[in-house]
Amino acid sequence: MKRFVYQGLPSRVVFGEGSLASLPAEMDALQAGRALVLCTPEQRASAEQVAALLGARAAGIFDRAVMHVPIETAREAREEARRLGADCAVAIGGGSTTGLGKAIALDSGLPIVAIPTTYAGSEMTPIYGITEAGLKKTGKDMRVLPRTVIYDPALSASLPVGLSVTSGINAIAHAAEGLYSVEGNPVIDLMAEEGIAALGRALPRIRANASDAEARSDALYGAWLCGIVLGTVGMALHHKLCHTLGGSFNLPHAETHTIVLPHALAYNAAAAPQAMQRIRRALGGDSAAQAVYDLARDNGAPVALKAIGMKAEDLDKACDIAMSNQYPNPRALERAAIRQLLQDAFDGVRPQGDPSRP
Ligand code: NAD
């Protein structure tokens, strides 16, 4: 076995149907008495449910979380936390809401209780992102890692089927790249394969019945594992491409991940055969790249960047940005091949099968 370092992250997870009810006890464990509840405008009702559960321990609700955490929103939320004398933030929602909690924690050190309602995985990472003057800066700081995460599958039942599928494949992307990360290790490999398998089982069932409780539970379990992978080991080409496409061309986060992943896997397949083998084992089929593509296509997700607002004339610029700084990736970054990858993702073609497979 190769040498490795495993660094576990200190977060507490409470998982299961109905586990939202344990929020007051979890606040006690954190010795927190005044929570600022965070949400998007669309999820105000969920935040009110949380506030009702907390009673007098809810200091207030800040309902203006939006994608990519604009610095102005972060400042308003920080000010609101100070004004109300909050001693913790409870973030109920997807990656955008967790991201707002992280922006508060970065500034104040307030502990975050995250209650995820998508599969994005931000709640398991010490990574934050804040957008200033159109530029998203990301960084790593242990202060932003949520101290407690409550995974209650019932809260994800309202996530629309389309977003459930793309958010689930966003999670698979974390695990897939973790399998060929330079910081990879055997424990992370176990979590990654199990996470991909759980989501691979769950997503078609959610498509068939959005309120299938067992499938929602399986998907959230998979998302948790994939989130640990994202928080623990470094990512590679796929995440770099999606960061570029989302940040520079304003493409939607989960859909972009869903479309690019099969092509990033095809690009890396020959250089990372063991990772591909694990993904095939988790999803079935003869090719990791094709299995992810088929999971998306067969469950109604978009498979072409042109279908989500990318313009053909921006592909060269996207390629330039992706090539601009080097970062670890199983296969060296080759301009012509990356440009072709982007073209294939733009057109939505089904990728080639894994090498040395039928
Ligand atoms: P999101 O949080 O933006 O949510 C998308 C929409 O779905 C929002 O309108 C939200 O209110 C709604 N929604 C969420 N859960 C719902 C539910 N159960 N029912 C009904 N509606 C619901 O989307 P996301 O994909 O979860 O997060 C994307 C953002 O998170 C991006 O900005 C991305 O960069 C960031 N992110 C950060 C990390 C990290 O480690 N820092 C990891 C993953 C994602």
Coordinates of C-alpha atoms and ligand atoms in Angstrom, one line a residue:
M1 CA 0.0 0.0 0.0
K2 CA 1.3 3.5 -0.8
R3 CA 2.1 5.9 2.0
F4 CA -0.7 8.3 2.9
V5 CA -1.9 10.9 5.4
Y6 CA -5.4 10.9 6.7
Q7 CA -6.7 14.0 8.4
G8 CA -10.2 13.6 9.8
L9 CA -12.3 16.7 10.2
P10 CA -13.9 17.5 13.6
S11 CA -17.6 17.7 12.9
R12 CA -20.6 16.1 14.6
V13 CA -23.3 14.5 12.4
V14 CA -26.8 13.7 13.5
F15 CA -28.5 11.7 10.7
G16 CA -32.0 10.4 10.1
E17 CA -35.7 11.1 9.4
G18 CA -37.0 13.5 12.0
S19 CA -33.5 14.5 13.3
L20 CA -34.4 18.2 13.0
A21 CA -36.1 17.8 16.3
S22 CA -32.7 17.3 17.9
L23 CA -31.6 20.9 17.1
P24 CA -32.3 22.3 20.6
A25 CA -30.3 19.6 22.2
E26 CA -27.5 20.2 19.7
M27 CA -27.5 23.9 20.6
D28 CA -27.1 22.9 24.2
A29 CA -24.2 20.7 23.3
L30 CA -22.6 23.8 21.7
Q31 CA -23.5 25.9 24.7
A32 CA -25.3 28.2 22.3
G33 CA -28.3 30.2 23.3
R34 CA -29.1 32.7 20.5
A35 CA -29.2 31.5 16.9
L36 CA -29.4 33.6 13.8
V37 CA -31.3 31.3 11.3
L38 CA -30.1 31.6 7.7
C39 CA -32.0 30.7 4.6
T40 CA -32.7 31.8 1.0
P41 CA -35.9 33.8 0.3
E42 CA -37.4 30.6 -1.2
Q43 CA -36.8 28.6 2.0
R44 CA -38.2 31.1 4.5
A45 CA -40.9 28.6 5.6
S46 CA -38.2 26.1 6.6
A47 CA -36.4 28.8 8.5
E48 CA -39.6 29.7 10.3
Q49 CA -40.0 26.0 11.2
V50 CA -36.5 26.0 12.7
A51 CA -37.2 29.3 14.6
A52 CA -40.4 27.9 16.0
L53 CA -38.5 24.8 17.2
L54 CA -35.9 27.0 18.9
G55 CA -38.5 29.4 20.5
A56 CA -36.8 32.1 22.5
R57 CA -33.4 30.8 21.4
A58 CA -34.0 32.0 17.9
A59 CA -32.5 35.5 17.7
G60 CA -33.9 36.2 14.2
I61 CA -34.0 35.0 10.6
F62 CA -31.8 36.3 7.8
D63 CA -33.5 35.2 4.6
R64 CA -31.3 36.7 1.9
A65 CA -28.8 33.9 1.1
V66 CA -28.0 33.8 -2.6
M67 CA -25.7 31.8 -4.9
H68 CA -21.9 32.6 -4.6
V69 CA -22.1 34.7 -1.3
P70 CA -21.8 38.3 -2.5
I71 CA -19.7 40.3 -0.1
E72 CA -22.5 42.8 0.4
T73 CA -24.8 40.0 1.6
A74 CA -22.1 38.6 3.8
R75 CA -21.6 42.0 5.4
E76 CA -25.3 42.5 6.0
A77 CA -25.6 39.0 7.6
R78 CA -22.5 39.6 9.8
E79 CA -24.0 42.9 11.0
E80 CA -27.4 41.3 11.7
A81 CA -25.6 38.6 13.8
R82 CA -23.8 41.3 15.8
R83 CA -26.9 43.4 16.2
L84 CA -28.9 40.5 17.5
G85 CA -26.1 39.2 19.8
A86 CA -26.2 35.8 18.1
D87 CA -23.8 33.2 19.5
C88 CA -24.4 30.7 16.6
A89 CA -25.7 30.5 13.1
V90 CA -28.1 27.8 12.0
A91 CA -28.0 27.5 8.2
I92 CA -30.9 25.6 6.7
G93 CA -30.7 25.1 2.9
G94 CA -28.2 24.2 0.2
G95 CA -24.6 25.3 -0.5
S96 CA -25.6 28.9 -0.9
T97 CA -27.0 29.1 2.6
T98 CA -24.2 27.1 4.2
G99 CA -21.8 29.5 2.4
L100 CA -23.4 32.5 4.0
G101 CA -23.0 30.8 7.4
K102 CA -19.3 30.3 6.6
A103 CA -18.9 34.0 5.7
I104 CA -20.2 34.9 9.1
A105 CA -18.0 32.3 10.9
L106 CA -15.0 33.5 9.0
D107 CA -15.5 37.0 10.4
S108 CA -16.7 36.2 13.9
G109 CA -15.8 32.6 14.7
L110 CA -19.5 31.9 15.5
P111 CA -20.2 28.1 15.4
I112 CA -22.4 26.9 12.5
V113 CA -25.1 24.3 12.8
A114 CA -25.8 23.2 9.2
I115 CA -29.1 21.6 8.1
P116 CA -28.5 20.7 4.5
T117 CA -31.4 20.3 2.1
T118 CA -29.4 19.6 -1.1
Y119 CA -26.6 17.2 -1.9
A120 CA -23.9 19.9 -2.5
G121 CA -21.7 18.9 0.5
S122 CA -20.5 22.3 1.6
E123 CA -21.5 21.4 5.2
M124 CA -18.6 18.9 5.5
T125 CA -15.8 21.2 4.3
P126 CA -13.7 24.0 5.7
I127 CA -13.8 25.7 2.2
Y128 CA -15.5 29.1 1.8
G129 CA -16.2 31.3 -1.2
I130 CA -17.1 35.0 -1.2
T131 CA -17.7 37.0 -4.4
E132 CA -16.4 40.6 -4.5
A133 CA -16.6 42.8 -7.6
G134 CA -17.6 39.8 -9.8
L135 CA -14.7 37.7 -8.6
K136 CA -15.3 34.6 -6.4
K137 CA -12.4 34.1 -3.9
T138 CA -12.2 30.8 -2.2
G139 CA -10.2 29.8 0.8
K140 CA -9.8 27.2 3.5
D141 CA -10.3 28.0 7.2
M142 CA -11.2 25.6 10.0
R143 CA -13.4 28.3 11.6
V144 CA -15.9 27.8 8.7
L145 CA -16.4 24.1 9.1
P146 CA -19.9 23.6 10.6
R147 CA -19.5 22.2 14.1
T148 CA -22.7 20.2 13.9
V149 CA -24.6 18.9 10.9
I150 CA -28.2 17.7 11.1
Y151 CA -29.1 15.5 8.1
D152 CA -32.9 15.1 8.0
P153 CA -33.9 13.4 4.8
A154 CA -37.5 14.7 5.2
L155 CA -36.2 18.2 4.5
S156 CA -34.9 17.3 1.1
A157 CA -38.2 15.8 -0.1
S158 CA -39.2 19.2 -1.4
L159 CA -36.1 19.6 -3.5
P160 CA -37.4 19.6 -7.1
V161 CA -36.5 16.4 -9.0
G162 CA -34.4 18.2 -11.6
L163 CA -32.2 19.8 -8.9
S164 CA -32.1 16.5 -6.9
V165 CA -30.6 14.7 -9.8
T166 CA -28.0 17.5 -10.7
S167 CA -27.2 18.1 -7.0
G168 CA -26.7 14.4 -6.5
I169 CA -24.3 14.2 -9.5
N170 CA -22.5 17.3 -8.1
A171 CA -21.9 15.2 -5.0
I172 CA -20.7 12.2 -7.1
A173 CA -18.2 14.6 -8.7
H174 CA -16.5 15.2 -5.3
A175 CA -16.2 11.5 -4.7
A176 CA -15.0 10.7 -8.2
E177 CA -12.2 13.3 -8.1
G178 CA -11.3 12.2 -4.5
L179 CA -10.6 8.7 -5.9
Y180 CA -7.8 10.1 -8.0
S181 CA -6.7 12.9 -5.7
V182 CA -3.0 13.3 -5.0
E183 CA -4.0 13.4 -1.3
G184 CA -6.2 10.2 -1.7
N185 CA -6.1 7.5 0.8
P186 CA -7.8 4.1 1.4
V187 CA -10.4 5.5 3.9
I188 CA -11.4 8.2 1.6
D189 CA -11.7 5.7 -1.2
L190 CA -14.1 3.6 0.8
M191 CA -16.3 6.7 1.5
A192 CA -16.1 7.8 -2.1
E193 CA -17.2 4.5 -3.6
E194 CA -20.0 4.0 -1.0
G195 CA -21.2 7.6 -1.6
I196 CA -21.3 7.2 -5.4
A197 CA -23.1 3.9 -5.0
A198 CA -25.7 5.3 -2.6
L199 CA -26.5 8.2 -5.0
G200 CA -26.5 6.0 -8.0
R201 CA -29.2 3.9 -6.4
A202 CA -31.2 6.8 -5.0
L203 CA -31.4 9.2 -7.9
P204 CA -33.5 7.0 -10.3
R205 CA -35.9 6.3 -7.4
I206 CA -36.2 10.0 -6.6
R207 CA -37.0 10.7 -10.2
A208 CA -39.7 8.1 -10.1
N209 CA -41.1 9.3 -6.8
A210 CA -39.7 12.6 -5.3
S211 CA -41.1 11.7 -1.8
D212 CA -39.6 8.2 -1.6
A213 CA -38.3 8.4 2.0
E214 CA -35.8 5.6 1.7
A215 CA -34.3 7.0 -1.5
R216 CA -34.1 10.5 0.0
S217 CA -32.3 9.0 3.0
D218 CA -29.9 7.1 0.8
A219 CA -29.2 10.2 -1.3
L220 CA -28.4 12.3 1.7
Y221 CA -26.2 9.6 3.2
G222 CA -24.3 9.5 -0.2
A223 CA -24.1 13.3 -0.2
W224 CA -22.6 13.3 3.3
L225 CA -19.9 10.8 2.3
C226 CA -19.1 12.7 -0.9
G227 CA -19.0 15.9 1.2
I228 CA -16.4 14.4 3.5
V229 CA -14.3 13.5 0.5
L230 CA -14.5 17.1 -0.8
G231 CA -13.5 18.5 2.6
T232 CA -10.6 16.1 3.1
V233 CA -8.6 15.7 -0.1
G234 CA -7.8 18.1 -3.0
M235 CA -9.9 18.1 -6.2
A236 CA -8.6 18.2 -9.8
L237 CA -9.5 19.1 -13.4
H238 CA -13.3 18.7 -13.1
H239 CA -13.7 21.1 -10.1
K240 CA -11.3 23.6 -11.8
L241 CA -13.4 23.5 -15.0
C242 CA -16.7 23.9 -13.1
H243 CA -15.3 26.8 -11.0
T244 CA -14.2 28.5 -14.2
L245 CA -17.5 27.9 -16.0
G246 CA -19.6 28.9 -13.0
G247 CA -17.5 31.9 -12.1
S248 CA -16.7 33.4 -15.5
F249 CA -19.8 32.5 -17.4
N250 CA -22.4 32.5 -14.7
L251 CA -23.6 28.9 -15.3
P252 CA -25.7 27.1 -12.7
H253 CA -23.6 25.2 -10.2
A254 CA -25.1 21.7 -10.0
E255 CA -26.0 21.5 -13.7
T256 CA -22.5 22.5 -14.8
H257 CA -21.0 19.7 -12.6
T258 CA -23.5 17.2 -14.0
I259 CA -22.6 18.1 -17.6
V260 CA -18.8 18.3 -17.3
L261 CA -18.2 15.3 -15.0
P262 CA -18.5 12.5 -17.7
H263 CA -16.0 14.4 -19.9
A264 CA -13.5 15.1 -17.1
L265 CA -13.6 11.4 -16.2
A266 CA -13.1 10.4 -19.9
Y267 CA -10.1 12.8 -20.0
N268 CA -8.5 11.2 -16.9
A269 CA -9.6 7.6 -17.5
A270 CA -6.3 6.1 -18.8
A271 CA -4.3 7.9 -16.1
A272 CA -6.5 6.8 -13.2
P273 CA -7.6 3.2 -13.9
Q274 CA -8.2 2.3 -10.2
A275 CA -10.5 5.3 -9.7
M276 CA -12.5 4.3 -12.8
Q277 CA -12.8 0.8 -11.6
R278 CA -14.3 1.9 -8.3
I279 CA -16.7 4.2 -10.1
R280 CA -17.8 1.4 -12.4
R281 CA -18.3 -0.9 -9.4
A282 CA -20.4 1.8 -7.7
L283 CA -22.6 2.7 -10.7
G284 CA -22.4 -0.5 -12.8
G285 CA -21.5 -0.6 -16.5
D286 CA -18.3 -0.9 -18.5
S287 CA -17.2 2.8 -18.3
A288 CA -17.1 5.3 -15.5
A289 CA -17.6 8.3 -17.8
Q290 CA -20.5 6.7 -19.7
A291 CA -22.2 5.5 -16.4
V292 CA -22.2 9.1 -15.1
Y293 CA -23.4 10.4 -18.5
D294 CA -26.2 7.8 -18.6
L295 CA -27.2 8.5 -15.0
A296 CA -27.7 12.2 -15.9
R297 CA -29.4 11.6 -19.3
D298 CA -31.7 8.8 -18.2
N299 CA -32.9 10.9 -15.2
G300 CA -33.8 14.0 -17.2
A301 CA -30.7 16.1 -16.4
P302 CA -29.1 18.4 -19.0
V303 CA -26.1 16.9 -20.7
A304 CA -24.9 19.8 -22.9
L305 CA -23.4 23.2 -21.8
K306 CA -25.2 24.8 -24.7
A307 CA -28.5 23.8 -23.1
I308 CA -27.7 25.8 -19.9
G309 CA -26.6 29.1 -21.4
M310 CA -23.0 28.6 -22.5
K311 CA -22.0 30.3 -25.7
A312 CA -19.8 28.6 -28.3
E313 CA -17.7 31.7 -28.7
D314 CA -16.7 31.5 -25.0
L315 CA -15.2 28.0 -25.2
D316 CA -11.7 29.2 -26.1
K317 CA -11.7 31.7 -23.2
A318 CA -12.9 28.9 -20.8
C319 CA -10.0 26.8 -22.1
D320 CA -7.5 29.6 -21.5
I321 CA -8.7 30.1 -17.9
A322 CA -8.6 26.3 -17.2
M323 CA -5.0 26.2 -18.5
S324 CA -3.9 29.3 -16.7
N325 CA -2.6 27.8 -13.4
Q326 CA -1.4 24.3 -13.2
Y327 CA -2.8 22.0 -10.5
P328 CA -2.5 18.3 -9.7
N329 CA -4.4 16.1 -12.1
P330 CA -3.9 12.5 -13.0
R331 CA -3.3 13.4 -16.7
A332 CA -1.2 16.4 -17.6
L333 CA -3.3 19.4 -18.8
E334 CA -3.1 19.3 -22.6
R335 CA -4.6 22.4 -24.3
A336 CA -6.0 20.6 -27.4
A337 CA -7.5 17.8 -25.4
I338 CA -9.0 20.2 -22.8
R339 CA -10.5 22.3 -25.7
Q340 CA -12.0 19.1 -27.1
L341 CA -13.3 18.1 -23.7
L342 CA -15.1 21.5 -23.5
Q343 CA -16.5 21.0 -27.0
D344 CA -17.8 17.6 -26.1
A345 CA -19.5 19.0 -23.0
F346 CA -20.9 21.9 -25.0
D347 CA -22.4 19.5 -27.6
G348 CA -23.5 16.9 -25.0
V349 CA -21.9 13.9 -26.8
R350 CA -21.7 10.6 -24.9
P351 CA -18.1 10.2 -23.9
Q352 CA -15.8 7.3 -25.1
G353 CA -15.7 4.2 -22.9
D354 CA -12.9 3.6 -20.4
P355 CA -9.7 2.3 -22.1
S356 CA -9.0 -1.4 -22.0
R357 CA -12.7 -2.1 -21.4
P358 CA -15.2 -3.5 -24.0
Ligands
NAD1 P1 -28.3 26.4 -3.6 O1 -28.0 26.4 -2.2 O2 -28.0 27.6 -4.4 O3 -29.9 26.0 -3.7 C1 -30.5 26.1 -5.0 C2 -32.0 26.5 -4.8 O4 -32.7 25.4 -4.3 C3 -32.2 27.7 -3.9 O5 -33.2 28.5 -4.4 C4 -32.6 27.0 -2.6 O6 -33.4 27.8 -1.8 C5 -33.4 25.8 -3.2 N1 -33.5 24.7 -2.3 C6 -32.5 24.1 -1.6 N2 -33.0 23.0 -0.9 C7 -34.3 22.9 -1.2 C8 -35.3 22.0 -0.8 N3 -35.1 21.0 0.0 N4 -36.6 22.2 -1.2 C9 -36.8 23.3 -2.1 N5 -35.9 24.1 -2.5 C10 -34.7 24.0 -2.0 O7 -27.7 25.2 -4.4 P2 -26.5 24.1 -4.1 O8 -26.2 23.4 -5.3 O9 -26.8 23.4 -2.9 O10 -25.3 25.1 -3.7 C11 -24.5 25.7 -4.6 C12 -23.6 26.7 -4.0 O11 -22.8 26.1 -3.0 C13 -22.5 27.2 -5.0 O12 -22.3 28.6 -4.8 C14 -21.3 26.4 -4.7 O13 -20.1 27.1 -5.0 C15 -21.4 26.2 -3.2 N6 -20.7 25.0 -2.7 C16 -19.7 25.2 -1.8 C17 -19.0 24.1 -1.3 C18 -17.9 24.3 -0.3 O14 -17.3 23.4 0.1 N7 -17.6 25.6 0.0 C19 -19.4 22.8 -1.7 C20 -20.4 22.7 -2.6 C21 -21.1 23.8 -3.1

